[in-house]
Amino acid sequence: MGKYIELTSENFATAKEGVALVDFWAPWCGPCRMLSPVIDELANEFEGKAKICKVNTDEQGDLAAEYGVRSIPTLIFFKNGEVVGQLVGAQSKQAIADKINSLL
């Protein structure tokens, strides 16, 4: 069963290999909590194909600042270390899956 990867500044390089979705979120954020089960489902569906990751902006403010995250949830898509897309706000599972599939 796939599980998302919890990223910190120490292991963020993990997201820069291959295709990755990084969800910048916080525990107090209502839309982030709504998106959480979708992220879990995507982690299962894309296991072995793409990395599904989360960054808690309360704990990793430096990463949020580095990637210009001003509102959450923010989903940033990486391919081979490059930022190739970004979605801000709660998104449908289909919209996120379509973006990941377009990068594979």
Short mmCIF file of C-alpha atoms in Angstrom, two decimals:
data_model
loop_
_atom_site.label_atom_id
_atom_site.label_comp_id
_atom_site.label_asym_id
_atom_site.label_seq_id
_atom_site.Cartn_x
_atom_site.Cartn_y
_atom_site.Cartn_z
CA MET A 1 0.00 0.00 0.00
CA GLY A 2 1.44 3.36 -1.03
CA LYS A 3 1.95 6.10 1.47
CA TYR A 4 2.87 9.69 0.91
CA ILE A 5 6.35 10.86 1.90
CA GLU A 6 6.56 13.46 4.67
CA LEU A 7 9.23 15.92 3.53
CA THR A 8 11.56 18.10 5.61
CA SER A 9 14.49 20.24 4.56
CA GLU A 10 16.72 17.23 5.30
CA ASN A 11 15.02 14.85 2.85
CA PHE A 12 13.48 17.26 0.31
CA ALA A 13 15.91 16.08 -2.38
CA THR A 14 13.77 12.90 -2.51
CA ALA A 15 11.10 14.93 -4.35
CA LYS A 16 13.59 15.97 -7.01
CA GLU A 17 14.03 12.48 -8.46
CA GLY A 18 11.64 11.53 -11.25
CA VAL A 19 8.05 12.82 -11.01
CA ALA A 20 6.75 14.11 -7.68
CA LEU A 21 3.76 15.95 -6.28
CA VAL A 22 4.47 18.01 -3.15
CA ASP A 23 1.47 19.13 -1.10
CA PHE A 24 2.25 22.15 1.09
CA TRP A 25 -0.29 22.05 3.93
CA ALA A 26 -0.90 22.79 7.63
CA PRO A 27 -2.97 20.94 10.27
CA TRP A 28 -5.24 23.97 10.95
CA CYS A 29 -6.11 24.47 7.24
CA GLY A 30 -9.66 23.31 6.39
CA PRO A 31 -9.10 22.89 2.62
CA CYS A 32 -5.87 21.01 3.40
CA ARG A 33 -7.82 18.55 5.57
CA MET A 34 -10.36 18.11 2.75
CA LEU A 35 -7.52 17.33 0.33
CA SER A 36 -5.76 14.87 2.67
CA PRO A 37 -7.78 11.73 1.72
CA VAL A 38 -7.23 12.57 -1.97
CA ILE A 39 -3.46 12.73 -1.38
CA ASP A 40 -3.63 9.33 0.37
CA GLU A 41 -5.53 7.82 -2.59
CA LEU A 42 -3.07 9.29 -5.10
CA ALA A 43 -0.15 7.86 -3.08
CA ASN A 44 -1.70 4.40 -3.54
CA GLU A 45 -2.56 4.84 -7.20
CA PHE A 46 0.81 6.26 -8.25
CA GLU A 47 2.99 3.98 -6.10
CA GLY A 48 6.09 3.08 -8.09
CA LYS A 49 5.28 5.70 -10.77
CA ALA A 50 5.43 9.05 -8.99
CA LYS A 51 6.26 10.27 -5.50
CA ILE A 52 3.40 11.81 -3.54
CA CYS A 53 4.79 14.04 -0.80
CA LYS A 54 3.59 16.43 1.89
CA VAL A 55 5.27 19.39 3.59
CA ASN A 56 3.83 20.72 6.85
CA THR A 57 4.33 24.47 6.39
CA ASP A 58 4.09 25.09 10.15
CA GLU A 59 7.12 22.85 10.72
CA GLN A 60 8.97 23.55 7.44
CA GLY A 61 8.48 27.28 6.87
CA ASP A 62 11.86 27.49 5.16
CA LEU A 63 10.70 25.13 2.39
CA ALA A 64 7.43 27.03 1.97
CA ALA A 65 9.40 30.27 1.61
CA GLU A 66 11.91 28.71 -0.79
CA TYR A 67 9.10 27.65 -3.15
CA GLY A 68 7.09 30.86 -2.77
CA VAL A 69 4.12 29.21 -1.07
CA ARG A 70 1.85 32.04 0.10
CA SER A 71 -1.42 30.19 0.56
CA ILE A 72 -2.24 26.59 1.31
CA PRO A 73 -2.90 24.05 0.11
CA THR A 74 -0.38 24.53 -2.68
CA LEU A 75 0.50 21.56 -4.86
CA ILE A 76 3.83 21.79 -6.66
CA PHE A 77 4.76 19.28 -9.35
CA PHE A 78 8.38 18.32 -9.99
CA LYS A 79 9.95 16.42 -12.86
CA ASN A 80 13.65 15.57 -12.66
CA GLY A 81 14.29 18.30 -10.12
CA GLU A 82 12.47 21.08 -11.99
CA VAL A 83 9.21 22.71 -10.90
CA VAL A 84 6.85 21.97 -13.81
CA GLY A 85 3.48 22.99 -12.39
CA GLN A 86 1.56 24.37 -9.45
CA LEU A 87 -2.05 24.26 -8.26
CA VAL A 88 -3.31 26.45 -5.41
CA GLY A 89 -6.35 25.60 -3.30
CA ALA A 90 -8.34 22.40 -2.94
CA GLN A 91 -8.39 20.54 -6.26
CA SER A 92 -10.32 17.57 -7.56
CA LYS A 93 -8.60 14.21 -7.50
CA GLN A 94 -9.05 14.00 -11.28
CA ALA A 95 -7.33 17.36 -11.89
CA ILE A 96 -4.34 16.30 -9.80
CA ALA A 97 -4.15 12.81 -11.34
CA ASP A 98 -4.35 14.30 -14.85
CA LYS A 99 -1.42 16.60 -14.10
CA ILE A 100 0.69 13.75 -12.68
CA ASN A 101 -0.16 11.52 -15.67
CA SER A 102 0.88 14.28 -18.08
CA LEU A 103 4.34 14.23 -16.48
CA LEU A 104 4.88 10.46 -16.55
#
